[in-house]
Coordinates of C-alpha atoms in Angstrom, one line a residue:
M4 CA -134.4 14.3 22.7
E5 CA -131.5 16.1 21.2
S6 CA -132.0 19.2 19.0
Q7 CA -132.2 18.5 15.3
F8 CA -130.1 21.7 14.9
P9 CA -126.7 21.2 16.7
V10 CA -125.5 24.6 15.6
T11 CA -127.3 27.5 17.3
L12 CA -128.7 30.4 15.2
S13 CA -126.9 32.7 17.5
L14 CA -123.6 31.3 16.4
I15 CA -124.6 31.5 12.7
I16 CA -125.6 35.2 13.2
V17 CA -122.2 35.9 14.9
I18 CA -120.3 34.2 12.1
F19 CA -122.3 35.9 9.3
T20 CA -122.0 39.3 11.0
C21 CA -118.2 38.9 11.4
I22 CA -117.8 38.0 7.7
I23 CA -119.9 41.0 6.5
S24 CA -118.2 43.4 8.9
W25 CA -114.8 42.2 7.9
Q26 CA -115.7 42.9 4.3
G27 CA -116.9 46.3 5.3
F28 CA -113.6 47.1 7.0
N29 CA -111.9 46.7 3.6
D30 CA -114.5 48.2 1.4
N31 CA -115.5 51.8 2.1
H32 CA -118.1 51.8 -0.7
M33 CA -119.8 48.8 0.8
R34 CA -119.9 50.5 4.2
S35 CA -121.3 53.6 2.7
K36 CA -124.0 51.8 0.7
F37 CA -125.3 49.6 3.6
S38 CA -124.8 51.8 6.7
M39 CA -127.7 53.6 8.3
H40 CA -127.7 57.0 6.5
P41 CA -131.1 58.6 7.3
A42 CA -130.8 61.2 4.6
S43 CA -130.5 58.5 1.9
V44 CA -133.5 56.7 3.4
K45 CA -135.6 59.8 3.2
E46 CA -134.4 61.0 -0.2
F47 CA -134.1 57.7 -2.1
G48 CA -136.3 55.3 -0.1
Q49 CA -133.4 53.0 0.9
W50 CA -135.2 51.4 3.8
Y51 CA -133.0 48.4 3.6
R52 CA -130.4 50.4 5.4
L53 CA -132.3 50.0 8.7
L54 CA -131.5 46.3 8.6
T55 CA -128.2 46.1 6.7
S56 CA -126.5 48.6 9.1
G57 CA -126.8 46.0 11.8
F58 CA -124.3 43.7 10.1
L59 CA -121.6 46.3 9.7
H60 CA -119.3 47.7 12.4
K61 CA -116.9 50.5 12.9
D62 CA -113.8 48.4 13.9
F63 CA -112.8 45.1 15.4
L64 CA -113.4 46.3 19.0
H65 CA -116.9 47.4 18.1
L66 CA -117.6 44.1 16.4
G67 CA -115.9 42.0 19.1
I68 CA -117.9 43.5 22.0
N69 CA -121.3 43.2 20.2
M70 CA -120.7 39.6 19.0
Y71 CA -119.3 38.5 22.4
V72 CA -122.4 39.7 24.2
L73 CA -124.7 38.3 21.5
W74 CA -122.9 34.9 21.7
M75 CA -122.8 34.8 25.5
F76 CA -126.5 35.8 26.1
G77 CA -128.0 35.0 22.8
E78 CA -127.3 31.2 23.0
N79 CA -128.9 31.1 26.4
L80 CA -132.0 32.9 25.3
E81 CA -132.3 30.8 22.1
R82 CA -132.2 27.6 24.2
I83 CA -134.8 28.9 26.6
F84 CA -137.1 29.8 23.7
M85 CA -136.7 26.3 22.3
Q86 CA -137.9 24.7 25.5
K87 CA -141.3 23.1 25.3
Y88 CA -142.6 25.3 28.1
F89 CA -141.8 28.4 26.0
F90 CA -142.2 28.1 22.2
G91 CA -140.7 24.8 21.1
E92 CA -137.7 24.1 18.9
I93 CA -139.0 25.5 15.6
W94 CA -141.0 28.4 16.8
G95 CA -138.5 29.3 19.4
R96 CA -135.7 29.7 16.9
L97 CA -137.9 31.7 14.5
I98 CA -139.1 34.0 17.3
Y99 CA -135.5 34.5 18.4
V100 CA -134.4 35.6 14.9
L101 CA -137.4 37.8 14.4
I102 CA -136.8 39.6 17.7
Y103 CA -133.1 40.1 16.8
L104 CA -133.7 41.4 13.3
G105 CA -136.8 43.4 14.3
A106 CA -134.8 45.1 17.0
I107 CA -132.1 46.2 14.5
V108 CA -134.8 47.8 12.3
V109 CA -136.7 49.4 15.1
S110 CA -133.6 50.7 16.9
S111 CA -132.6 52.5 13.6
L112 CA -135.8 54.5 13.6
P113 CA -134.8 57.1 16.2
A114 CA -131.7 58.0 14.1
Y115 CA -133.9 58.3 11.1
F116 CA -136.4 60.7 12.7
K117 CA -133.6 62.8 14.3
H118 CA -131.2 62.9 11.4
Q119 CA -133.2 62.5 8.2
D120 CA -132.1 65.9 7.0
N121 CA -128.4 65.6 8.0
Q122 CA -126.3 64.4 5.1
Y123 CA -123.3 64.0 7.4
Y124 CA -124.8 61.5 9.8
S125 CA -124.5 57.7 9.5
A126 CA -124.5 54.8 11.9
L127 CA -123.8 51.1 11.9
G128 CA -123.6 48.2 14.3
A129 CA -125.7 45.5 15.9
S130 CA -126.1 47.2 19.2
G131 CA -129.9 47.5 18.9
G132 CA -130.4 43.8 18.2
V133 CA -127.9 42.8 21.0
S134 CA -129.7 45.1 23.5
A135 CA -133.0 43.4 22.6
I136 CA -131.6 39.9 23.2
L137 CA -130.1 41.0 26.5
F138 CA -133.3 42.6 27.8
A139 CA -135.5 39.8 26.7
L140 CA -133.3 37.5 28.8
I141 CA -133.5 40.0 31.7
L142 CA -137.3 39.6 31.5
I143 CA -137.0 35.9 31.8
A144 CA -134.3 35.7 34.5
P145 CA -134.2 39.1 36.2
W146 CA -132.4 38.1 39.3
S147 CA -129.6 36.0 37.7
E148 CA -126.3 37.6 38.3
I149 CA -123.7 38.8 35.9
R150 CA -120.1 39.9 36.4
L151 CA -119.0 43.0 34.5
L152 CA -115.4 43.5 33.3
I153 CA -115.2 46.7 35.2
I154 CA -116.2 45.1 38.5
P155 CA -115.5 41.4 37.9
F156 CA -115.6 40.4 41.6
F157 CA -118.9 42.0 42.4
P158 CA -121.8 40.2 40.6
I159 CA -125.0 42.2 40.1
P160 CA -128.5 41.0 39.2
F161 CA -129.6 41.3 35.6
I162 CA -132.5 43.6 36.5
V163 CA -130.3 46.0 38.4
F164 CA -127.9 46.1 35.5
G165 CA -130.7 46.7 33.1
I166 CA -132.1 49.7 35.1
F167 CA -128.7 51.4 35.3
Y168 CA -128.1 50.6 31.6
L169 CA -131.3 52.3 30.5
I170 CA -130.6 55.3 32.8
Y171 CA -127.0 55.7 31.4
E172 CA -128.0 55.3 27.8
T173 CA -130.9 57.7 28.1
Y174 CA -128.6 60.3 29.8
M175 CA -125.9 59.9 27.2
G176 CA -128.4 60.0 24.4
K177 CA -129.6 63.4 25.6
K178 CA -126.0 64.6 26.2
G179 CA -124.7 63.5 22.8
G180 CA -121.3 64.2 21.3
D181 CA -119.7 60.8 21.6
L182 CA -120.8 59.4 18.1
I183 CA -122.5 56.4 19.8
G184 CA -126.1 55.6 18.9
H185 CA -127.5 55.6 22.5
D186 CA -131.0 56.0 21.3
A187 CA -130.6 52.8 19.3
H188 CA -129.5 50.9 22.5
V189 CA -132.6 52.1 24.4
A190 CA -135.0 51.4 21.5
G191 CA -133.5 47.9 21.1
A192 CA -133.8 47.2 24.8
I193 CA -137.4 48.3 25.0
F194 CA -138.3 46.4 21.8
G195 CA -136.8 43.2 23.1
M196 CA -139.0 43.2 26.2
V197 CA -142.2 44.4 24.4
A198 CA -141.7 41.9 21.6
L199 CA -141.2 39.0 24.0
L200 CA -144.4 40.0 25.9
V201 CA -146.4 40.2 22.6
V202 CA -145.2 36.8 21.2
S203 CA -145.7 35.2 24.6
F204 CA -149.3 36.5 24.8
I205 CA -149.9 35.1 21.3
F206 CA -148.3 31.7 21.6
N207 CA -148.3 31.0 25.4
P208 CA -150.1 33.5 27.6
E209 CA -149.1 31.5 30.7
L210 CA -145.6 32.9 30.3
L211 CA -146.9 36.4 31.2
Q212 CA -147.5 35.1 34.8
F213 CA -144.1 33.5 34.6
Y214 CA -142.4 36.8 33.9
Y215 CA -144.3 38.6 36.6
D216 CA -143.4 35.9 39.2
A217 CA -139.8 36.0 38.1
V218 CA -139.6 39.8 38.7
M219 CA -141.5 39.7 42.0
S220 CA -139.6 36.8 43.4
G221 CA -136.6 39.0 44.2
P222 CA -133.0 37.8 44.6
T223 CA -132.3 34.3 45.8
P224 CA -130.3 34.3 49.0
D225 CA -127.1 32.4 49.0

């Protein structure tokens, strides 16, 4: 039976984020009001910034990369969630959105705790949510291969990419100095996997064995 919702929520999120980000490009006041500014969260209780910052981006390149990755991997994850074996059409979509939005909020917390007394620090972008979607998919299909732009002719398994991604982001987060929220990337990635395990335990505990078997199966020989 065909889905009652022909348009994916992933695409809706991409379009909505592009519209909001484009408005932010042309409105500095809007960017200032809704970006993640830990000092304002602490002083004025503006907790909404933990979420709204995920719909704003620095520039078209920043926006394009995040939305391309979200569209490419998010639609796959959303369709998997909608399968009867996972969560079904309605719950699958709802869980997908909650993981994405929840990851944006959770991935903003490291910046809050580190920079709550720094009036000059602010951050924006959907990278935390995108990382959550990517790593939730890694948990489901760890040995599926992807091709990176930097090495397009050498596919690598998802799980290998994920390990190196976490190592790189953790290292760069400690190093600092490049104005990128590496802590948010790591927090989002971890949240994506943990959230998927939790909702799976609640809605369909058999999936926990599925994830374990998927990881332990190893790469499929050609």
